[in-house]
mmCIF file with all atom_site columns, C-alpha atoms in Angstrom:
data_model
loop_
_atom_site.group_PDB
_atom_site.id
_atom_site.type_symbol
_atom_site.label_atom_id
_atom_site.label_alt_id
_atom_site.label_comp_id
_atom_site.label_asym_id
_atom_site.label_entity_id
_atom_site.label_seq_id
_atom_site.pdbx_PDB_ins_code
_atom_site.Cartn_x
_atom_site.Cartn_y
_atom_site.Cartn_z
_atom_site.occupancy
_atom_site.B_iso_or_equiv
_atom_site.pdbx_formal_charge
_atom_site.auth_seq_id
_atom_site.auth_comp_id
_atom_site.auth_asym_id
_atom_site.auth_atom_id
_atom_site.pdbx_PDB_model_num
ATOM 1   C CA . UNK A 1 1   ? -44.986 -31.982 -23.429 1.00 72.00 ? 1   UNK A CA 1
ATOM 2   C CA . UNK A 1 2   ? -43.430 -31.473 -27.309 1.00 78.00 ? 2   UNK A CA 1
ATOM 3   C CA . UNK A 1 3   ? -45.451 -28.035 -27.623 1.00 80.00 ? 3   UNK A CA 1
ATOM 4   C CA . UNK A 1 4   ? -43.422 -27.277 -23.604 1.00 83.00 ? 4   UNK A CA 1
ATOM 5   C CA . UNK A 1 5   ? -40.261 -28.838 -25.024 1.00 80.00 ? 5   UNK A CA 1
ATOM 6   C CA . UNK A 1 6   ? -40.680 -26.585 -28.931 1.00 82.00 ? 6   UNK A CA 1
ATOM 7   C CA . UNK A 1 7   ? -41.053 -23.449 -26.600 1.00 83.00 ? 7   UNK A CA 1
ATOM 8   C CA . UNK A 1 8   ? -38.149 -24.232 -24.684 1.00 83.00 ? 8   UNK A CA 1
ATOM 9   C CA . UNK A 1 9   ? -36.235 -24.325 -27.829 1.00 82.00 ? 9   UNK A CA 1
ATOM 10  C CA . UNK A 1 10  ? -37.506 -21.126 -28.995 1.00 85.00 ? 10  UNK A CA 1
ATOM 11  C CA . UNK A 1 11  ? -36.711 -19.107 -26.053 1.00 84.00 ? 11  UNK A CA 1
ATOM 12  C CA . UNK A 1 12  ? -33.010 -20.878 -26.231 1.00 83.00 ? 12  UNK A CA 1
ATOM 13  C CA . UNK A 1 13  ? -32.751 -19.940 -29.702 1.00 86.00 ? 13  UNK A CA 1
ATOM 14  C CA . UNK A 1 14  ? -33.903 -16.291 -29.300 1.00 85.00 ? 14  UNK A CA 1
ATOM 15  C CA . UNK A 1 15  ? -31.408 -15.888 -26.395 1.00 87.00 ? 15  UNK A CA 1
ATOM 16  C CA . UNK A 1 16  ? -28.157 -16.969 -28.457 1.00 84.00 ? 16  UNK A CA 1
ATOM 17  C CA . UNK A 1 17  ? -29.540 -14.733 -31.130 1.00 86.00 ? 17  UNK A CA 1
ATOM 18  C CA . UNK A 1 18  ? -29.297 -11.968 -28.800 1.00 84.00 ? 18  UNK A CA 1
ATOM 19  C CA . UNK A 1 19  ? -26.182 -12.701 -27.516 1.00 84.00 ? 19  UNK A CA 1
ATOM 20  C CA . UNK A 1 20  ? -24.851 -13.146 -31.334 1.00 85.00 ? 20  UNK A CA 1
ATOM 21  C CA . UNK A 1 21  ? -25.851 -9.549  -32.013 1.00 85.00 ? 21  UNK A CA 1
ATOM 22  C CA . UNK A 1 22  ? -24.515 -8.574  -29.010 1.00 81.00 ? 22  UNK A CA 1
ATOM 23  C CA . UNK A 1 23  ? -21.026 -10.014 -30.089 1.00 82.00 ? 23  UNK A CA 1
ATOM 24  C CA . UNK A 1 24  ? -21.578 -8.237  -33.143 1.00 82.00 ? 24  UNK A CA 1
ATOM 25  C CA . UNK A 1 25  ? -22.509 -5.164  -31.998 1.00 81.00 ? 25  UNK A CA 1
ATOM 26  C CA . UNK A 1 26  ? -18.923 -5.217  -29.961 1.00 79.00 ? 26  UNK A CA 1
ATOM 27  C CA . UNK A 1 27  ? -16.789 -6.358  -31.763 1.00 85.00 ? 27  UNK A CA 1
ATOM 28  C CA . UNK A 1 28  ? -15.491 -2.570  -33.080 1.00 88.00 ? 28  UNK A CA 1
ATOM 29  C CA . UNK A 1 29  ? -14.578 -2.292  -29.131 1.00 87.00 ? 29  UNK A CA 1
ATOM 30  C CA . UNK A 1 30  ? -13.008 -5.742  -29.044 1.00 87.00 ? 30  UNK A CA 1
ATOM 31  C CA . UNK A 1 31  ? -10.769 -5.337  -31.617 1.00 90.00 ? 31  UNK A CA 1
ATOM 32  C CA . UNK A 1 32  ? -9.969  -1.700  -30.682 1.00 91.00 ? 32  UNK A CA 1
ATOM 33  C CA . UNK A 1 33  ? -9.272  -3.518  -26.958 1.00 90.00 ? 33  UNK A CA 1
ATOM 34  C CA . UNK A 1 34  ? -7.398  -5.968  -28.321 1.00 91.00 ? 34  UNK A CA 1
ATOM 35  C CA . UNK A 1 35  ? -5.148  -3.024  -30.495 1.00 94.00 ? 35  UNK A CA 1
ATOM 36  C CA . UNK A 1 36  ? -4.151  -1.086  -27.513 1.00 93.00 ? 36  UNK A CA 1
ATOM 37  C CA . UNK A 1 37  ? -3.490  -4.396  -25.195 1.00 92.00 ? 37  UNK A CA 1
ATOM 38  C CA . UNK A 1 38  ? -1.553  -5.303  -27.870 1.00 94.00 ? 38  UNK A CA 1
ATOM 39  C CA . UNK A 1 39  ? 0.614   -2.181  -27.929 1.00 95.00 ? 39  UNK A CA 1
ATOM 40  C CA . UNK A 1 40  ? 0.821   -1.458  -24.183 1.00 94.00 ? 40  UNK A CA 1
ATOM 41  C CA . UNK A 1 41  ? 2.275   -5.301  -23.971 1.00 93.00 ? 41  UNK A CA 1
ATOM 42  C CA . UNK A 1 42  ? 4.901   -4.100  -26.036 1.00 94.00 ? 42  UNK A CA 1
ATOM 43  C CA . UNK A 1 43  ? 5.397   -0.331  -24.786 1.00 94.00 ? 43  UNK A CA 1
ATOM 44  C CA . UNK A 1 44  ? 5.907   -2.442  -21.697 1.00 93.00 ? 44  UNK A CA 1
ATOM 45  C CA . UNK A 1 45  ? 8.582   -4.112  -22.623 1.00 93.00 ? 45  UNK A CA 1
ATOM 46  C CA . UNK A 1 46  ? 10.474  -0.831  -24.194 1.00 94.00 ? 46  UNK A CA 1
ATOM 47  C CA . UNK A 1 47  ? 9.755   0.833   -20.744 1.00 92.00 ? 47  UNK A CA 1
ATOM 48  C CA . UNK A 1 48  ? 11.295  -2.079  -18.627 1.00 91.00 ? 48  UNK A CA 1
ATOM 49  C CA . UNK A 1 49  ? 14.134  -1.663  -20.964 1.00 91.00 ? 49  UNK A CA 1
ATOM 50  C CA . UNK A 1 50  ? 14.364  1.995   -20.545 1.00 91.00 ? 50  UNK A CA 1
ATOM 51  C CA . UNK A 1 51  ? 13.911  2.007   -16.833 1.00 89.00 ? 51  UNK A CA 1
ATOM 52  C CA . UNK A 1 52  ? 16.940  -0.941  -16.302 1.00 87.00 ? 52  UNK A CA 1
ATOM 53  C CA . UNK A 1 53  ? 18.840  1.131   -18.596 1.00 88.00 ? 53  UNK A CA 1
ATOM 54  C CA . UNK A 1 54  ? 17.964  4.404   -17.062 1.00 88.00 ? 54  UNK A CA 1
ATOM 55  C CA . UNK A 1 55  ? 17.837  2.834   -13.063 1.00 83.00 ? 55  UNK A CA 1
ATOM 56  C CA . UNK A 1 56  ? 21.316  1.147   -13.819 1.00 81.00 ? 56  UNK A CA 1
ATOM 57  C CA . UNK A 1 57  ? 22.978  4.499   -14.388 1.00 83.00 ? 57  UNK A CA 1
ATOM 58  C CA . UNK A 1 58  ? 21.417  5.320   -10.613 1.00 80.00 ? 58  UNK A CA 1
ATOM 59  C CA . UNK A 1 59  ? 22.874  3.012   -9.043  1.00 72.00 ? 59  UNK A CA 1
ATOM 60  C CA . UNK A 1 60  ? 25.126  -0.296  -9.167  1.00 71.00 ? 60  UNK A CA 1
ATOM 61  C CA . UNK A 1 61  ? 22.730  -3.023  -7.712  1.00 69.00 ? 61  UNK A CA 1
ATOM 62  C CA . UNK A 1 62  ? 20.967  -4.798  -10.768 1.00 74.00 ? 62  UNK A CA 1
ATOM 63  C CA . UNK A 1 63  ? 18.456  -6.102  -7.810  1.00 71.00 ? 63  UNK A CA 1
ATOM 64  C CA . UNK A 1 64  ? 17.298  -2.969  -7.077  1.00 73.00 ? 64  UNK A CA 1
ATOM 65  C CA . UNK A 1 65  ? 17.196  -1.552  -10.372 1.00 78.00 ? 65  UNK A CA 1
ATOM 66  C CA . UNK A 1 66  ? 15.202  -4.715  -11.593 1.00 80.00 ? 66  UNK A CA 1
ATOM 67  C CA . UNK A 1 67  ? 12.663  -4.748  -9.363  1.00 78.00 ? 67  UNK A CA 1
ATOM 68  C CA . UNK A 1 68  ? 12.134  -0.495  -9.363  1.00 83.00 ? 68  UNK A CA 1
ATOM 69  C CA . UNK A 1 69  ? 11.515  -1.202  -13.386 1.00 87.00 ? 69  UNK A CA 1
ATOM 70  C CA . UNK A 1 70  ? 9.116   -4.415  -12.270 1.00 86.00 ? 70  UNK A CA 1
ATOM 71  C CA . UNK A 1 71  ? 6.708   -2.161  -10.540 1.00 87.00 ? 71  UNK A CA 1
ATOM 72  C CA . UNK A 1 72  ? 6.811   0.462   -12.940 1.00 91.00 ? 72  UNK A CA 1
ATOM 73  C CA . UNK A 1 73  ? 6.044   -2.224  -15.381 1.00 92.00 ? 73  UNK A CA 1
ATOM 74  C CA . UNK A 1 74  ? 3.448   -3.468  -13.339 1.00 89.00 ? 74  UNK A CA 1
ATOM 75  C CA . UNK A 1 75  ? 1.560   -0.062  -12.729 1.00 90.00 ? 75  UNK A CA 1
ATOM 76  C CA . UNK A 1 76  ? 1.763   0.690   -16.617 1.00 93.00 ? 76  UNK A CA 1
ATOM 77  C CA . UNK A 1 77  ? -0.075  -2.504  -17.236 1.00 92.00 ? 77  UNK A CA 1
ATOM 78  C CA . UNK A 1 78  ? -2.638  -2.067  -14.671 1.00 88.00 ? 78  UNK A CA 1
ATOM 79  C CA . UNK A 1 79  ? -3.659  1.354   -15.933 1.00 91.00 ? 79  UNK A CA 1
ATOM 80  C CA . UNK A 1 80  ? -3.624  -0.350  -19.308 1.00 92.00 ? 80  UNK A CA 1
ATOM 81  C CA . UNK A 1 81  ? -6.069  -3.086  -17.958 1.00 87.00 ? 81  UNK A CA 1
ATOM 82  C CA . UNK A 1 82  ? -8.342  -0.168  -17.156 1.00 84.00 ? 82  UNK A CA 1
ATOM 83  C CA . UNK A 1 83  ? -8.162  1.328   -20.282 1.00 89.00 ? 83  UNK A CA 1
ATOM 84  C CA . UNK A 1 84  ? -9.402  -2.152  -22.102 1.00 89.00 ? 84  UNK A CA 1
ATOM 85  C CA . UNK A 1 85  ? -11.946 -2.707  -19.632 1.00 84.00 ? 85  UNK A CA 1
ATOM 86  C CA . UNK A 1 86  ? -13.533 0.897   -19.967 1.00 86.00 ? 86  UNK A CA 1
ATOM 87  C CA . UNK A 1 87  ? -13.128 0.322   -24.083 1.00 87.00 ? 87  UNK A CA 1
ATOM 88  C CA . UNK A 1 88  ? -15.571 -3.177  -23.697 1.00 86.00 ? 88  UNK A CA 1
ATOM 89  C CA . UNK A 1 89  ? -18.002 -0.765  -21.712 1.00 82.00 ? 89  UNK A CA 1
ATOM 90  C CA . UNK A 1 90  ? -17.110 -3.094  -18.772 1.00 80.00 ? 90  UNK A CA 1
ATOM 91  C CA . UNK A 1 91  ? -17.243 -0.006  -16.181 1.00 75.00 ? 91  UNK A CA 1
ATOM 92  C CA . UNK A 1 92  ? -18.941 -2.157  -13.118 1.00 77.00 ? 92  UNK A CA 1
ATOM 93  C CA . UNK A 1 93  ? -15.425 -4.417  -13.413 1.00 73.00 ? 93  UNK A CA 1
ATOM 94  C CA . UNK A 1 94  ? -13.418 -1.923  -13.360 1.00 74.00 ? 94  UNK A CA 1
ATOM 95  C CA . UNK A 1 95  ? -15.034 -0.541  -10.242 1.00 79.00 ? 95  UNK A CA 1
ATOM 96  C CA . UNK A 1 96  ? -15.321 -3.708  -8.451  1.00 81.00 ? 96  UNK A CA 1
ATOM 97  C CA . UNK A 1 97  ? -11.675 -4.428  -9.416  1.00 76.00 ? 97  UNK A CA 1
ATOM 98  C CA . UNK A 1 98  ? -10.706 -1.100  -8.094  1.00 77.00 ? 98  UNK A CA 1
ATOM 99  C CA . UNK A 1 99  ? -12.805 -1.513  -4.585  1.00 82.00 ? 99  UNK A CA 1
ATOM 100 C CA . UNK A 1 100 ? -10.911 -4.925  -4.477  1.00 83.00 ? 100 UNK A CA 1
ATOM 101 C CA . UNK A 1 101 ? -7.323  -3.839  -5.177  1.00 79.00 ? 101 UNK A CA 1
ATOM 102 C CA . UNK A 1 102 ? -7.777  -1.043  -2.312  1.00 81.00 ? 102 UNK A CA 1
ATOM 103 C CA . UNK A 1 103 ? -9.061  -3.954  0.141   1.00 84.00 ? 103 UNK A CA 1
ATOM 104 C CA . UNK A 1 104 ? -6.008  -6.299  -0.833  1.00 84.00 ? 104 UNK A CA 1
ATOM 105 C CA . UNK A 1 105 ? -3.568  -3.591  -1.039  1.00 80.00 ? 105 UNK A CA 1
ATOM 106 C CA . UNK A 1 106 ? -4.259  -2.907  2.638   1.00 82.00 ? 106 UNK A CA 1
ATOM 107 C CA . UNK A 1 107 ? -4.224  -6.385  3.882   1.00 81.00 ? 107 UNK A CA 1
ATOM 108 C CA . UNK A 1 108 ? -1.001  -7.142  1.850   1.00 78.00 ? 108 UNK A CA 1
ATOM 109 C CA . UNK A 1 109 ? 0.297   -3.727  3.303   1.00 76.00 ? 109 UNK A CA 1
ATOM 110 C CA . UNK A 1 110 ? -0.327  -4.319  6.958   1.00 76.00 ? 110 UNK A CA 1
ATOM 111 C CA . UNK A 1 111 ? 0.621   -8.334  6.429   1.00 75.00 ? 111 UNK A CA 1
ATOM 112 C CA . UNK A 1 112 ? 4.072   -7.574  4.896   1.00 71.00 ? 112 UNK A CA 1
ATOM 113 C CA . UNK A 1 113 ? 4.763   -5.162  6.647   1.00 74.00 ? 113 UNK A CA 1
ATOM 114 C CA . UNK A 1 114 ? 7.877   -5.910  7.998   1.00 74.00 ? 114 UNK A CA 1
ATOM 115 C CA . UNK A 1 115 ? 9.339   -7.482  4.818   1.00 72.00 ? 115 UNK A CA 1
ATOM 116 C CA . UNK A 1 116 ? 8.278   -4.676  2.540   1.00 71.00 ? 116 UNK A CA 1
ATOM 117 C CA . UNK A 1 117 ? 10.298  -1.934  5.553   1.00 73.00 ? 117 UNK A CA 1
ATOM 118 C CA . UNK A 1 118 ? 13.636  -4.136  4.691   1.00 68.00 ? 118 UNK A CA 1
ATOM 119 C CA . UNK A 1 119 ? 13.272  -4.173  1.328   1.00 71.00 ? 119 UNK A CA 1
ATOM 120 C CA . UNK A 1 120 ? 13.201  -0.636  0.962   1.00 69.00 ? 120 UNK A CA 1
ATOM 121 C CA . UNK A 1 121 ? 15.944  -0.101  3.489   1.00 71.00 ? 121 UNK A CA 1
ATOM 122 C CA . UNK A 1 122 ? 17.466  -2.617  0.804   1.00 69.00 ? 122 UNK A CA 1
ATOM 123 C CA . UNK A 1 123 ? 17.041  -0.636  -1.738  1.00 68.00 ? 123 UNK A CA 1
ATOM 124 C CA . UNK A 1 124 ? 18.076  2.907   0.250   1.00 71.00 ? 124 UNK A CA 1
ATOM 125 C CA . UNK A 1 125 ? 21.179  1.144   1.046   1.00 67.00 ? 125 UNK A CA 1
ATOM 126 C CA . UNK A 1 126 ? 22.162  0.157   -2.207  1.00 65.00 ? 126 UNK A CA 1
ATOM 127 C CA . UNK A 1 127 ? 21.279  3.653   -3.778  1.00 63.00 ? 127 UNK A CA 1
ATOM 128 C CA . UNK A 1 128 ? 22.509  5.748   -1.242  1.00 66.00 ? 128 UNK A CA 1
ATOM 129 C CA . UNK A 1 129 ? 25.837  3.422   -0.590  1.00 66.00 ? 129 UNK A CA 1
ATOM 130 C CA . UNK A 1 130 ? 26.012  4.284   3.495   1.00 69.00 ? 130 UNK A CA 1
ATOM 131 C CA . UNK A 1 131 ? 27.594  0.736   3.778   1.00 72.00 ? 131 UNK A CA 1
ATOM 132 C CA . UNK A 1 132 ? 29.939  -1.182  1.126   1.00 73.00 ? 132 UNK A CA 1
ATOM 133 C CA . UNK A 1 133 ? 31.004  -4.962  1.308   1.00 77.00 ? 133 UNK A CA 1
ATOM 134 C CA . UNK A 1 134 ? 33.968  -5.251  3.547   1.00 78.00 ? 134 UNK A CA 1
ATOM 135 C CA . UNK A 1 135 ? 33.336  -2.033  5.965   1.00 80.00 ? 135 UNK A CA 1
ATOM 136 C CA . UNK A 1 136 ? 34.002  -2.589  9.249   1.00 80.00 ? 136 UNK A CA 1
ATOM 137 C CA . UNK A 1 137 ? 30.521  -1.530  11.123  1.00 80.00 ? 137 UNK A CA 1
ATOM 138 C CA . UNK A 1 138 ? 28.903  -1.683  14.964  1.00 80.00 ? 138 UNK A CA 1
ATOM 139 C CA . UNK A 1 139 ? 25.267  -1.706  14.395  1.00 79.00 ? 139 UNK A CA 1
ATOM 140 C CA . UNK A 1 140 ? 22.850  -2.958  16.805  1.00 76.00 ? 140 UNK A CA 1
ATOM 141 C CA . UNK A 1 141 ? 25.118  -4.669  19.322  1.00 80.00 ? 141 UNK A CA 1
ATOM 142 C CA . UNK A 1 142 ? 27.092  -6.208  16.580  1.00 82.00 ? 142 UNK A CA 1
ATOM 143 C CA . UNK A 1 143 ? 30.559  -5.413  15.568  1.00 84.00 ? 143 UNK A CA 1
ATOM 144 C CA . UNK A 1 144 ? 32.071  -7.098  12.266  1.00 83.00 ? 144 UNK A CA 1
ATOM 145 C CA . UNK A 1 145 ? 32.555  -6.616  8.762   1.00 86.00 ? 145 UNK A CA 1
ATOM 146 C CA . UNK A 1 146 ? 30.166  -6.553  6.172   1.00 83.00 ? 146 UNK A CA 1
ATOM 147 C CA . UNK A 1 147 ? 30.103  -9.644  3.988   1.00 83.00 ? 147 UNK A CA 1
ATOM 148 C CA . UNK A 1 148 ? 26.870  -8.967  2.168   1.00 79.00 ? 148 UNK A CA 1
ATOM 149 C CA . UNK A 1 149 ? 24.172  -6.846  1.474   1.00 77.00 ? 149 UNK A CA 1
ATOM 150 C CA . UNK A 1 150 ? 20.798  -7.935  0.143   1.00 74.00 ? 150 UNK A CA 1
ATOM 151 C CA . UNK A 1 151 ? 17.803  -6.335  -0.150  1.00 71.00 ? 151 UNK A CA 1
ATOM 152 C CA . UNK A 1 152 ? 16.185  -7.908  3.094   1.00 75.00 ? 152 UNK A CA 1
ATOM 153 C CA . UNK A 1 153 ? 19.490  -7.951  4.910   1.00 78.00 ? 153 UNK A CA 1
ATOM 154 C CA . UNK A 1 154 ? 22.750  -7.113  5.747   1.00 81.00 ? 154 UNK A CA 1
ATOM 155 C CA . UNK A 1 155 ? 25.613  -10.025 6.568   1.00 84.00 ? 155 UNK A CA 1
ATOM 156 C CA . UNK A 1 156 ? 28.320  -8.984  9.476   1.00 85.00 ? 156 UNK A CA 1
ATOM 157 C CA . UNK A 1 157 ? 31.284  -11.231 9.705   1.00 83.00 ? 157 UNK A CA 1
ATOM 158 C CA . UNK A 1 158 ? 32.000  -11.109 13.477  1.00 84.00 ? 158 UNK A CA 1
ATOM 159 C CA . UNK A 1 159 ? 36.173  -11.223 14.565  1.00 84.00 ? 159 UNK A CA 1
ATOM 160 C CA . UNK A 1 160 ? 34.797  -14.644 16.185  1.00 85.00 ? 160 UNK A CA 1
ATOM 161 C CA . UNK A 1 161 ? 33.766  -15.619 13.054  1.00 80.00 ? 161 UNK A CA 1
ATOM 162 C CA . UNK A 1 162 ? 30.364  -15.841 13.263  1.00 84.00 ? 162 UNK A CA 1
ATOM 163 C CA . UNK A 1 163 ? 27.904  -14.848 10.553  1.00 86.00 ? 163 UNK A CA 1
ATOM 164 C CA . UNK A 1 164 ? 25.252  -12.370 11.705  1.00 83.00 ? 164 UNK A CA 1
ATOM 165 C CA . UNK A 1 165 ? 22.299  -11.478 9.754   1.00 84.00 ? 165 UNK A CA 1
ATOM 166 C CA . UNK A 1 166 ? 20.578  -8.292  10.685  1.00 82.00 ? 166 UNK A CA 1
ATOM 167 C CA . UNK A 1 167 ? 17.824  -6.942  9.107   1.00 80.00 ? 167 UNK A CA 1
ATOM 168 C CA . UNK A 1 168 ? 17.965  -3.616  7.087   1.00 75.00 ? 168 UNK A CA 1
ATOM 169 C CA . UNK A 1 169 ? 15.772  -1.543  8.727   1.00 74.00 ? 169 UNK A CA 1
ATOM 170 C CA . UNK A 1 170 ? 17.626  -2.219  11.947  1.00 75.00 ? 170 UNK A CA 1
ATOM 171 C CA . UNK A 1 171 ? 20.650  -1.494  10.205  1.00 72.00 ? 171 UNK A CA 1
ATOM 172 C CA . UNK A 1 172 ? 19.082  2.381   8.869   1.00 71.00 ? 172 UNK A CA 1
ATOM 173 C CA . UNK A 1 173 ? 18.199  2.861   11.943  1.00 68.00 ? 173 UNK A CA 1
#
């Protein structure tokens, strides 16, 4: 039973001595990972700053311009998560990772579908100004005048005074 339980520590031992040297043998790669996560956190930041500035100029709805700069933020930092995962030799995660963003991509795609078609109506609207605050407008069975425009809808004041939301892809179209 002691010579069982001596052997059991032995084998422990010799596997945390491998994984030790393995550490060792990585860290170069973790601290170059670490270096460029490090500096694509704060390229990130410069390009969201850039972008606002930049989408700003575009057009006049600090909605739209903050969420254009969000995904461009967003993609930036996702090919930097690749970048750190293929310096720590972690190829198999990046794959799998990969495989899985495609799969939820879809689903999120075909579950939000509706919501996402509005938004970017949203933001079409606000770029390409086809409707301002206050114009007078029959879309969709609706006559009234437009009291606001988000990025999921548009508000129509009715002569009646009733509030009527429509939704901006009904409103394109």
């Amino acid at each position: 039973m002691i010579d069982q339980f001596k052997e059991s520590l032995k084998n422990l031992y010799g596997k945390l001595e491998g994984w030790f040297n393995d550490i060792v043998l990585a860290l170069p790669n973790i601290v170059l990972a670490a270096i460029v996560l490090g500096t694509s956190i704060f390229l990130a930041r410069y390009l969201k700053t850039v972008a606002t500035r930049t989408l700003s100029r575009t057009t006049s709805n600090r909605t739209v311009a903050g969420v254009i700069s969000n995904v461009i933020v967003a993609g930036f930092m996702i090919i930097a998560l690749f970048v750190v995962l293929n310096i720590l030799n972690l190829s198999d995660a990046v794959t799998a990772l990969l495989g899985t963003a495609g799969v939820i991509g879809l689903a999120i795609g075909l579950a939000l579908q509706d919501p996402l078609i509005n938004l970017f109506s949203g933001v079409l609207m606000s770029v390409r100004d086809y409707y301002q605050v206050g114009d007078l407008i029959e879309t969709n069975g609706y006559f009234g005048k437009i009291q606001r425009i988000t990025l999921r809808s548009t508000v129509l004041l009715q002569p009646d005074g009733q509030e009527v939301i429509i939704p901006n892809k009904e409103v394109i179209q």
